[in-house]
XYZ file of C-alpha atoms in Angstrom:
619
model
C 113.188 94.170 139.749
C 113.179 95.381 143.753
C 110.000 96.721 142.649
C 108.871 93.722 142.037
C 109.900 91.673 144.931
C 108.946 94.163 147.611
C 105.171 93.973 145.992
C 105.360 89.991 145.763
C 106.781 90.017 149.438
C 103.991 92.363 150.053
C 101.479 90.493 148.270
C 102.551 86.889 149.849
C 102.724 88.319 153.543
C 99.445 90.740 153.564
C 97.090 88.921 150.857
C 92.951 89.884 152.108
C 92.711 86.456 153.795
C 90.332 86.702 156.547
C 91.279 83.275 158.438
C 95.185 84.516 158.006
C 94.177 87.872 159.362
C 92.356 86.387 162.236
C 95.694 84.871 162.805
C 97.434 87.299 162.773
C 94.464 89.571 165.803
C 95.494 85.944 167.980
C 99.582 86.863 167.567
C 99.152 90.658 168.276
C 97.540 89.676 171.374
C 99.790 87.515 172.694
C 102.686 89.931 171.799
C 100.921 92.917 173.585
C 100.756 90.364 176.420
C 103.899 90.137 176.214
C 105.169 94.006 175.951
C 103.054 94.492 179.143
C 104.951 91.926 181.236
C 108.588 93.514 179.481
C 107.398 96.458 180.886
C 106.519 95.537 184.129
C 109.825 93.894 184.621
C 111.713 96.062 182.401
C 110.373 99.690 183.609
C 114.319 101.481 183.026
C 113.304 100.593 178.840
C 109.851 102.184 178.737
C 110.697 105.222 177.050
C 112.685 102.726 174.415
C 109.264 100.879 173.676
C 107.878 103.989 173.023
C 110.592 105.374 170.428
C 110.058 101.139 169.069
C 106.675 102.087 168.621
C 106.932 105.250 166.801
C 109.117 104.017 164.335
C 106.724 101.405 163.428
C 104.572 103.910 161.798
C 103.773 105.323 158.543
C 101.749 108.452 156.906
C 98.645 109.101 155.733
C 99.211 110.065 152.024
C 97.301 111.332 148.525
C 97.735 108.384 146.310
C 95.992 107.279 142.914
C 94.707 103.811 143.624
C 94.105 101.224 141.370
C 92.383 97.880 140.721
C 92.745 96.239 137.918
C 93.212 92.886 136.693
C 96.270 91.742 134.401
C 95.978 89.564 131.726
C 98.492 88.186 128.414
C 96.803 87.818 125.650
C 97.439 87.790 121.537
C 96.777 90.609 118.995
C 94.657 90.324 116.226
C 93.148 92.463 113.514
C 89.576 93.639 114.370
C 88.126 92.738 111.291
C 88.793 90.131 108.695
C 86.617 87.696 106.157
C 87.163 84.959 103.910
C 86.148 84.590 100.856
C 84.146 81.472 100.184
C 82.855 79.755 97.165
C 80.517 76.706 97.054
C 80.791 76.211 93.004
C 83.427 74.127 91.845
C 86.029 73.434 88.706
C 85.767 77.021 87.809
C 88.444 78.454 85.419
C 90.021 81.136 86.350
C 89.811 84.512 83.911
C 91.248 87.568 85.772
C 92.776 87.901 89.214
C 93.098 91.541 89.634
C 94.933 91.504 92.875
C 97.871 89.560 94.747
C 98.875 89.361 98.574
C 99.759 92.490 99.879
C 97.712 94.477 98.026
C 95.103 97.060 100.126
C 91.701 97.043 98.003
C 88.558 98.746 99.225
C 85.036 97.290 100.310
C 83.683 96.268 96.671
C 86.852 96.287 94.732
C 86.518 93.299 91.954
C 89.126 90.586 93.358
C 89.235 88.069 90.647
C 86.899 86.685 87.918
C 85.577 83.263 86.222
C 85.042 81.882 83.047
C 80.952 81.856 82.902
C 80.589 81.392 79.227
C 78.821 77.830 80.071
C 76.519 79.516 82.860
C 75.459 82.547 80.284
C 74.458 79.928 77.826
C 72.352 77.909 80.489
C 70.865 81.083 81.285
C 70.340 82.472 78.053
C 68.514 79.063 77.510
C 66.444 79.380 80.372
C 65.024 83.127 79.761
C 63.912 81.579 76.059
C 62.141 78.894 77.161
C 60.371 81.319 79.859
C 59.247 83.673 76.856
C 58.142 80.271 74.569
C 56.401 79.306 77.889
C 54.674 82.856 78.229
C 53.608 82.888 74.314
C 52.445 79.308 75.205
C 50.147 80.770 78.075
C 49.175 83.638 75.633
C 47.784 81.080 73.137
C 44.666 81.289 72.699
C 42.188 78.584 70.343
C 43.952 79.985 67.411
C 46.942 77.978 67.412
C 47.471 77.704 63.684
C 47.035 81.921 63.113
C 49.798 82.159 66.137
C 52.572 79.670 64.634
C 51.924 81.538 61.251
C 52.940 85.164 63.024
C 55.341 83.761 64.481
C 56.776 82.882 61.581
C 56.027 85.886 59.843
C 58.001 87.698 62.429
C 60.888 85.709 62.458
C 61.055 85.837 58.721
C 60.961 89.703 58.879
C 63.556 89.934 61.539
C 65.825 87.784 59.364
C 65.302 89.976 55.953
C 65.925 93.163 58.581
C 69.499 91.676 59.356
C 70.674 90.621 56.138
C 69.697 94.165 54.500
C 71.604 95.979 57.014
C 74.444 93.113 56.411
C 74.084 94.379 52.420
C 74.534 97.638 53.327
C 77.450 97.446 55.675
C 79.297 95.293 53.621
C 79.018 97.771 50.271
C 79.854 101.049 52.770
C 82.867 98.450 53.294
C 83.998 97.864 50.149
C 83.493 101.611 48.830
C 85.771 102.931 51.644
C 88.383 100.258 50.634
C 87.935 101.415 47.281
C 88.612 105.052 48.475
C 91.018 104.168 50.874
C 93.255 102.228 47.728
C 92.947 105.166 45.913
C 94.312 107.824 48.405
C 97.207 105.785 49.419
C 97.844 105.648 45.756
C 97.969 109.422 45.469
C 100.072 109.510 48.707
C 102.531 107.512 47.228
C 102.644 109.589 44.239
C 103.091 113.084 46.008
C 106.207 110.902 48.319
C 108.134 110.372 45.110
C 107.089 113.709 43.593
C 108.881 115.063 47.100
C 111.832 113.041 46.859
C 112.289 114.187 43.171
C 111.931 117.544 44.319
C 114.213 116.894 47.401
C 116.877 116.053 45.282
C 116.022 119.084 42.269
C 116.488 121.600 45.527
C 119.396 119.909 46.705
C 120.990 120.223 43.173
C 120.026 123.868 42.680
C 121.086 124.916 46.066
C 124.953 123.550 45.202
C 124.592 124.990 41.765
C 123.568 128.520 43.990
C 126.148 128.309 45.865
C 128.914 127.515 43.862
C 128.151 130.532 41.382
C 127.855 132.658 44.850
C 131.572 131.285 45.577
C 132.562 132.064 42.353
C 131.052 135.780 42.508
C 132.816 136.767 45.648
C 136.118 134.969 44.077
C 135.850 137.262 41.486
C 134.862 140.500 43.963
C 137.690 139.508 45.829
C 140.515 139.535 42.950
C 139.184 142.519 41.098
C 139.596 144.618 44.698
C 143.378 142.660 44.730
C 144.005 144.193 41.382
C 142.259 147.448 42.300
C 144.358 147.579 45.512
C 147.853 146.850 43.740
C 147.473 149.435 41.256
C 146.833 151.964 43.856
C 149.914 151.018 45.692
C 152.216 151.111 42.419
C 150.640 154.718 42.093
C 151.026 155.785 45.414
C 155.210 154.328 44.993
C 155.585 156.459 41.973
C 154.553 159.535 43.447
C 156.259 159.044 46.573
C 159.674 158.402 43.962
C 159.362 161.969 42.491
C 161.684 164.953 43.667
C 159.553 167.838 44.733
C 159.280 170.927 42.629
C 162.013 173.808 42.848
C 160.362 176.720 44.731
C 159.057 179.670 42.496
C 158.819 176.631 39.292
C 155.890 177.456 36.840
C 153.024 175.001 37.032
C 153.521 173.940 33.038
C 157.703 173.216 34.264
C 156.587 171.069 37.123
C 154.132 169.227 33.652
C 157.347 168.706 31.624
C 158.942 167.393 34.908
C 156.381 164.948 35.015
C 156.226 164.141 31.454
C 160.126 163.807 31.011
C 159.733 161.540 34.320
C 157.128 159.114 32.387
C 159.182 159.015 29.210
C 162.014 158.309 31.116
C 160.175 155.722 33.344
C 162.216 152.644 32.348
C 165.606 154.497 33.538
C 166.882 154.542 36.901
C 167.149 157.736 38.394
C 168.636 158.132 41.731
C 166.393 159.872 44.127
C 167.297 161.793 47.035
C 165.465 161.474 50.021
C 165.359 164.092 53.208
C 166.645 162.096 56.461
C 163.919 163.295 58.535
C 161.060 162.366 55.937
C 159.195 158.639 56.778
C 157.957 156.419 53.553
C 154.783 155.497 54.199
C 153.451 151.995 52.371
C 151.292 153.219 49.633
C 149.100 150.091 50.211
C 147.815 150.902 53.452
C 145.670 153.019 51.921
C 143.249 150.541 50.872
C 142.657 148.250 53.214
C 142.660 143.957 53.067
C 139.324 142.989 51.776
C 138.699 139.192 53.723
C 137.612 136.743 51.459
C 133.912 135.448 51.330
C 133.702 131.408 52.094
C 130.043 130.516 51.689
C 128.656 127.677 54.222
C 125.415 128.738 54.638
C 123.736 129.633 50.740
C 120.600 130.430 52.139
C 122.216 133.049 54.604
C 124.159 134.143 52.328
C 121.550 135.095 49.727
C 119.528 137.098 52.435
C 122.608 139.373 53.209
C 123.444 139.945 49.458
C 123.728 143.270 48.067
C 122.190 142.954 44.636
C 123.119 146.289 43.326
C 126.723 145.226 43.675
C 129.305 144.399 40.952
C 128.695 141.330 38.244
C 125.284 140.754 40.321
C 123.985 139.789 36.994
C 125.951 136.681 36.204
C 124.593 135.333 39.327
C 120.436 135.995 39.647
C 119.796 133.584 37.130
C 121.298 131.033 39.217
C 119.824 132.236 42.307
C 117.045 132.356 41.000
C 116.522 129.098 39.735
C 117.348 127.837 43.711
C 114.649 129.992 44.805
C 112.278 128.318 42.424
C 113.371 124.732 42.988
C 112.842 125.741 46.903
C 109.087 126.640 46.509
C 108.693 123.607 44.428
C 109.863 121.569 47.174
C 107.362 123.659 50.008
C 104.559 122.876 47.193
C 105.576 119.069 47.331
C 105.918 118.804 50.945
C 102.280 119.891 51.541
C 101.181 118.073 48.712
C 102.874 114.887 50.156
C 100.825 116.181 53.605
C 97.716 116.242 52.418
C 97.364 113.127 50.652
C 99.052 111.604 53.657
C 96.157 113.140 56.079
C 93.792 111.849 52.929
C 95.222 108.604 53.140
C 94.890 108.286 57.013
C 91.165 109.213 57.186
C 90.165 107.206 54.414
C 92.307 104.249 56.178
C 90.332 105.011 59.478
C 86.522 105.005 57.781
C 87.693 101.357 55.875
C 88.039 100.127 59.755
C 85.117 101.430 61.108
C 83.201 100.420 57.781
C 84.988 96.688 58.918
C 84.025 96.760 61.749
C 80.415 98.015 60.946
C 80.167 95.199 58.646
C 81.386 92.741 60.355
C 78.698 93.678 63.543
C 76.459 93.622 60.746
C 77.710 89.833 59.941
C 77.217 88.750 63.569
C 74.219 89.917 63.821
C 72.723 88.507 60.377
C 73.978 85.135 61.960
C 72.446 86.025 65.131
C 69.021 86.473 63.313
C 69.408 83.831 61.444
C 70.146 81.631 64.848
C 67.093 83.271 66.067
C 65.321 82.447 62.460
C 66.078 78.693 63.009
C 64.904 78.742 66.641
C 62.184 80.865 66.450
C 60.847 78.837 63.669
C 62.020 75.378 65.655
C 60.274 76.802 68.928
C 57.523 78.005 67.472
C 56.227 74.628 65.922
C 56.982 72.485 68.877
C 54.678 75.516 70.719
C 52.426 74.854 68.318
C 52.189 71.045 69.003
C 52.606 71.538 72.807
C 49.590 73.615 72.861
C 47.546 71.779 70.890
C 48.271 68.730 72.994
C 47.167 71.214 76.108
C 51.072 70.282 77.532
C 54.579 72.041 78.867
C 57.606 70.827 79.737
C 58.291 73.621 82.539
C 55.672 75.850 84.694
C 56.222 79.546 84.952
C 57.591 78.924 88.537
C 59.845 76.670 87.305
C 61.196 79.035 84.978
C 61.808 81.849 87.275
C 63.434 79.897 90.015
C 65.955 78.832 87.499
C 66.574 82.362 85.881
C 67.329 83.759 89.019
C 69.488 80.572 90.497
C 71.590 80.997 87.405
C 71.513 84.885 87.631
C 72.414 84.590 91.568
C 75.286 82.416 90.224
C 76.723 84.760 88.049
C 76.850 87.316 90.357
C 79.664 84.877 92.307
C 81.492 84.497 89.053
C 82.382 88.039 89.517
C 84.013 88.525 93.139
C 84.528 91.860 94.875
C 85.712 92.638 98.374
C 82.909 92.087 101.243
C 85.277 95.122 103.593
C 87.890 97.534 102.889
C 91.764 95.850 103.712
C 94.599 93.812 102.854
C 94.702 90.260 100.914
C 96.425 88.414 103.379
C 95.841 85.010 101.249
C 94.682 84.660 97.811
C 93.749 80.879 96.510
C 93.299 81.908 92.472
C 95.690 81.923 90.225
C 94.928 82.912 86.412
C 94.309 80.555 83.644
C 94.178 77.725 86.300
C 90.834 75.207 87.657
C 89.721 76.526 90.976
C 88.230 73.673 93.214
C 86.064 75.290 95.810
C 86.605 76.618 98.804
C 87.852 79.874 100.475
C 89.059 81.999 97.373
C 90.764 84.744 100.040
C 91.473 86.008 103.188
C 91.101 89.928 103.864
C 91.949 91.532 107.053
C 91.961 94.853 108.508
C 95.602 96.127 109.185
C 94.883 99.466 111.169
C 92.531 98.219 113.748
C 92.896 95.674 116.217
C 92.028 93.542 119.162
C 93.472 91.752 121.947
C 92.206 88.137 122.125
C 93.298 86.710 125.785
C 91.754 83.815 128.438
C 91.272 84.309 132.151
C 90.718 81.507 134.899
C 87.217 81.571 136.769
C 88.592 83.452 139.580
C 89.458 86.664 137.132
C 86.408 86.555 134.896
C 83.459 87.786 137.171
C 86.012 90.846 138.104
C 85.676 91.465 134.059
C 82.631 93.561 132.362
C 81.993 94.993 128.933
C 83.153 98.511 128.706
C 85.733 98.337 131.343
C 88.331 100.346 129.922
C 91.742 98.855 129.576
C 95.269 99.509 128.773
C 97.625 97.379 126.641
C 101.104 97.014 126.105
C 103.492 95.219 123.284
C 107.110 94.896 123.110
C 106.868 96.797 119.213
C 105.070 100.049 121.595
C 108.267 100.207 123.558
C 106.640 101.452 127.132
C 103.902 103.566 125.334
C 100.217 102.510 126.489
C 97.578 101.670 123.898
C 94.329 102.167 125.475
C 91.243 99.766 124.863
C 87.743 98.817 126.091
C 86.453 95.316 126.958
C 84.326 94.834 123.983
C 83.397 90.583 125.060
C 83.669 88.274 127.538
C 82.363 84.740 126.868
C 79.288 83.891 129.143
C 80.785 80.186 128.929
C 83.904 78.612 129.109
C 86.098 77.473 126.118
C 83.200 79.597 123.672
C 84.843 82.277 121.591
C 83.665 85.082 120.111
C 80.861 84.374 118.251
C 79.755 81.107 119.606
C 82.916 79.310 117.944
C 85.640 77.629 120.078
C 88.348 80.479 121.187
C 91.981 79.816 120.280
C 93.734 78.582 123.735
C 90.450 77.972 125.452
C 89.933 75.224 127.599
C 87.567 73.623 130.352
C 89.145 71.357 132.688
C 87.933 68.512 134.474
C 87.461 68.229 138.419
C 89.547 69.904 140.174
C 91.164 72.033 137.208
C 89.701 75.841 136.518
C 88.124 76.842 133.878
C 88.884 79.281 131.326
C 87.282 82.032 129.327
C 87.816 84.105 126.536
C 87.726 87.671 126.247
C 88.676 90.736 123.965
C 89.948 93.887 124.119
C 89.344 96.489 121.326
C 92.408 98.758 121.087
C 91.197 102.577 120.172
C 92.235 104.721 116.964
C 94.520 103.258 113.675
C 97.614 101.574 114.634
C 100.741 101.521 112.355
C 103.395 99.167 114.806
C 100.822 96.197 115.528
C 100.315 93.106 113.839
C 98.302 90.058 114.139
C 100.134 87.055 116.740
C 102.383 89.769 118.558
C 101.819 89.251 122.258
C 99.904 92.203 123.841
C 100.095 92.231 128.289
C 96.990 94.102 129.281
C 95.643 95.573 132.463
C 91.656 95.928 132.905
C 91.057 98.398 135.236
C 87.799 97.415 137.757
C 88.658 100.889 139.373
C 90.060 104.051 140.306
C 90.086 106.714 142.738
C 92.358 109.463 142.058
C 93.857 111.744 144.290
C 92.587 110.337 147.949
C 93.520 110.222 151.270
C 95.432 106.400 151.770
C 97.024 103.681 154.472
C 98.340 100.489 153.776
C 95.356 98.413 154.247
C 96.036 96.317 157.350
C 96.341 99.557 159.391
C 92.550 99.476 158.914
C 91.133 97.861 161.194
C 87.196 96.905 162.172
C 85.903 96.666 165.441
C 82.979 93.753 166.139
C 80.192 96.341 165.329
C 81.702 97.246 162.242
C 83.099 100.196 162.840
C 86.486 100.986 160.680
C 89.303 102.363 162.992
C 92.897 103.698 162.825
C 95.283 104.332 165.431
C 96.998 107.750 164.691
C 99.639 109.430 166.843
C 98.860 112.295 168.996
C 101.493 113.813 170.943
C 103.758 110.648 171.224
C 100.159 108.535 172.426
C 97.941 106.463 169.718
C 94.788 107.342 169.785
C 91.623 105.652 167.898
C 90.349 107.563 165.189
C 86.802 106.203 163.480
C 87.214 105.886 159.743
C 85.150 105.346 156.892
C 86.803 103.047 154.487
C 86.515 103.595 150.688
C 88.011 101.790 147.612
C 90.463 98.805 148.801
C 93.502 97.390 146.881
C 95.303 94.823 147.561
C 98.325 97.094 149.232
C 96.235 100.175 150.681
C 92.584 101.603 151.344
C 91.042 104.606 150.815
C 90.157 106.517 154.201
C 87.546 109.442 154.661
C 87.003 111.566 157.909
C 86.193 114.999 158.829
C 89.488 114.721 160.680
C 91.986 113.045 158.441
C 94.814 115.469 157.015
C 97.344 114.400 154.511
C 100.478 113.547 156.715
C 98.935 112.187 159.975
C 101.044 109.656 161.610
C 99.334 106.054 161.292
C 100.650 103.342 163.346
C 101.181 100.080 161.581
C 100.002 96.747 162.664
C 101.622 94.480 164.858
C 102.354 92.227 161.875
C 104.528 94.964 159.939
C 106.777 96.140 162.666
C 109.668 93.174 162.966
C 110.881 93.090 159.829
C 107.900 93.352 157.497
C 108.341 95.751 154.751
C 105.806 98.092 153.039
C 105.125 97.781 149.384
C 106.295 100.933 147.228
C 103.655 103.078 146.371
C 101.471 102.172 143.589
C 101.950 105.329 141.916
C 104.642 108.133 143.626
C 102.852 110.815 145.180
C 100.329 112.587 143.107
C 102.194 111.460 139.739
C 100.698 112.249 136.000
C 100.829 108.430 135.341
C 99.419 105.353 136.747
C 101.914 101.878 136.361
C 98.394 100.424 135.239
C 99.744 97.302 136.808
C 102.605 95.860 134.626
């Protein structure tokens, strides 16, 4: 904001006018007048003057200047169409987009109805051939409506043979097709029979299996108990007396076993441990079949009783492959079913083309045979309805009209309004709106006094509140030779001509550079068109220029406490400083400042500090 108000105070008090300025020469003069007789009568506060007078100086500097000319203006896309129609009442078929959506240049947008417009130009080619066969008649008139119908009959016989043929092919393959479902549905309930046969055989499989290991298991029970009761009898007998015959210790053992059912007490060392005679054959877990088929491949069929269970097993094992044999029985008349089910449709379909086009022929037959007799009378009454020119012209205004039944996008962007809707009358009209969403333009109006400072090609810079403080630069791409004409020759939005006294205005556009992603169309865009620049040169505020009555262009630097004159050569002007040039001019020289800025005037901030990277473009 002081920023601001130092260059407005700068701008209001030391504007280029020439009769302000001349002014201003009359008011130095009297002033100096005026120090001299101070002087004079004031000589003890000379050597103040002269410290007044060096503190009303100021620097000769490096600066970036810059002239440019600021405008406001509105963004808007750089490219956008509408989609116009002049047929009317047009239904609607297909709308293949909706608002939003990006499409690319020839994309189809929507589609309508143009059964009526085929017809009308379907009738229109015909009666261009019958107009051409009327041309090609010859004196033989009677010879050509016989060919004619000779041909027509032909064509006719042609279609309904094919018709024949297609329609038996159709009726065989439905004959086929009956009989492989049939056999499909036989080899399904030959499955399920066999389903349930397997299911049977493999319970039957494994409850013999269960009962096999129920048996293994109590016959090694029994086994094991009577090797324990052996092992207890044994341990119950005293030991031999040492030096006993073998045959004593046999009646021992004999006399024990006839004596078995008497209780003998038995004597028993202290030190010796009784060990459980039925530890010597260990538990045997019993078998609990889940899985049958597991269990069968882990069977040891060299064991015990195996016999009393292979039949069984056996019979599982059959039932099994009975059921694989079934299953790709059941497969193959499915797949047989299928194919013959697919070659009924295309035989269908076949014969039903075949149908519509025996009906087309016949069509044709009726208005071959039609056309061809009113020919016949047309030529020999030397007459036609419609000349060849005639003909064409209409083919290709109905064939041009087609073409706009069908409509694509004229440029590559987004539908940003969309008219259509499906199913529903369209009017006339503009159908859509497309615009271009990555490129844009500034669209703004200067006064008369701005304009001729504005060419095409000047670059410029613009700036947007969405940018933040980040510079989007741009070129001039139009200015409008006239006021209140837009762009291409139409009125531009905001433009104006005033009556007497009032200032014109005209339009002009700015074309930002490169694919933008935070613009879009209406947000207000400032902009600064630079006229020019002149970077890095030697500077003065510009009233410390001054120009002598031939011309010349002088400064008053300060040497040694004393101005002294220095010629100048003035360059590029602003409207706060000029550009200076001078075998003699060093960055830093002391400049005196007018008369004008010394009591109380105050010097604008620099238009850019020092030799800075970036140039405030003017905003």
């Amino acid at each position: 904001m002081r920023r601001e108000m130092q260059l407005n105070i700068f701008r209001i008090g030391f504007l280029k006018n020439r009769t302000f300025r001349r002014a201003a020469a009359g008011l130095a003069a009297v002033l100096v007048i005026l120090g001299g007789v101070r002087v004079f009568f004031g000589g003890g506060r000379a050597q103040e003057n002269v410290q007044d007078d060096l503190m009303n100086t100021t620097v000769i500097e490096k600066k970036d200047l810059l002239k440019s000319v600021s405008v406001t203006g509105v963004v808007a896309t750089a490219d956008g169409r509408a989609g116009n129609t002049g047929l009317t009442n047009l239904k609607v078929e297909r709308v293949h987009v909706k608002v939003g959506d990006e499409v690319q240049e020839g994309d189809v947008l929507c589609t309508f109805d143009s059964t009526l417009l085929e017809e009308s130009l379907a009738a229109a080619r015909n009666n261009y051939e019958i107009n051409k066969k009327l041309d090609a008649m010859g004196a033989d008139y009677e010879k050509q409506y016989r060919d004619s119908m000779k041909q027509a009959d032909t064509s006719l016989k042609d279609s309904s043979q094919k018709r024949d043929q297609a329609k038996n092919a159709y009726q065989e393959a439905s004959g086929k097709e009956s009989t492989a479902r049939a056999a499909a549905d036989k080899a399904a309930a030959a499955l399920s029979e066999k389903q349930a046969a397997c299911e049977a055989a493999k319970q039957a499989a494994a409850a013999a299996a269960q009962a096999y290991e129920d048996r293994q298991q109590a016959a090694y029970e029994a086994a094991r108990q009577a090797a324990a009761a052996d092992r207890i009898q044994e341990a119950e007998q005293p030991p031999a007396p040492e030096g006993s015959q073998e045959n004593a210790s046999a009646e021992g053992e004999s006399g024990a076993a006839s004596d078995a059912g008497a209780e003998k007490p038995v004597e028993h060392s202290p030190e010796k441990t009784v060990e459980n005679p039925a530890d010597r054959l260990p538990e045997r877990t019993p078998v609990v079949i889940n899985d049958i088929d597991a269990y069968i491949a882990g069977l040891d069929v060299n064991g015990p009783d195996y016999t009393a269970l292979k039949d069984t097993l056996n019979a599982y094992s059959a039932a099994k492959t009975a059921l694989e044999e079934a299953k790709a029985e059941a497969e193959r008349t499915r797949g047989a079913y299928e194919q013959a089910k697919a070659e009924t449709g295309q035989a269908k379909s076949s014969y039903d083309q075949a149908q519509t086009a025996r009906q087309e022929a016949q069509n044709t037959y009726d208005s071959s045979i039609r056309d061809a007799k009113t020919a016949y009378q047309k030529s020999k009454l030397q007459s036609q309805l419609i000349t060849d020119n005639d003909a064409k012209k209409q083919i290709t205004q109905y064939e041009e009209q087609l073409e706009d039944y069908t409509v694509r996008a004229p440029m590559s962007g987004v539908i940003t309004s969309l008219s259509v809707k499906e199913g529903q009358t369209f009017g006339g009209g503009v159908i859509y709106e497309i615009q271009d969403l990555k490129h844009f333009v500034v669209e703004a109006s200067v006064d008369e006094y701005d304009v001729v400072k504005i060419r095409q090609g000047m670059t410029a810079y613009v700036k947007t509140n969405s940018m933040g403080e980040e510079l989007l630069k741009g070129t001039v791409t139009y200015v409008a030779p006239t006021a209140g004409a837009g762009k291409g020759g139409e009125a531009g939005a905001g433009s104006s001509q005033s009556g007497s006294g009032g200032s014109a205005s005209y339009q002009i556009q700015i074309t930002i550079e490169g694919e933008q992603e935070k613009l879009r169309p209406g947000m207000t865009a400032k902009v600064s068109i630079v006229q020019e620049e002149s970077r890095g040169v030697l500077a003065v505020p510009y009233d410390c220029v001054e120009t002598k009555e031939d011309g010349t262009s002088i400064i008053y630097v300060d040497e040694g406490g004393q101005r002294k004159e220095m010629t100048v050569e003035k360059g590029m002007e602003t409207d706060y400083f000029a550009e200076i040039r001078g075998k003699d001019l060093k960055e830093g020289m002391t400049v005196y400042l007018p008369d004008g800025m010394r009591q109380g005037g105050q010097l604008p901030e620099e238009e850019n500090a020092g030799n800075a990277d970036e140039v405030m473009y003017g905003f």
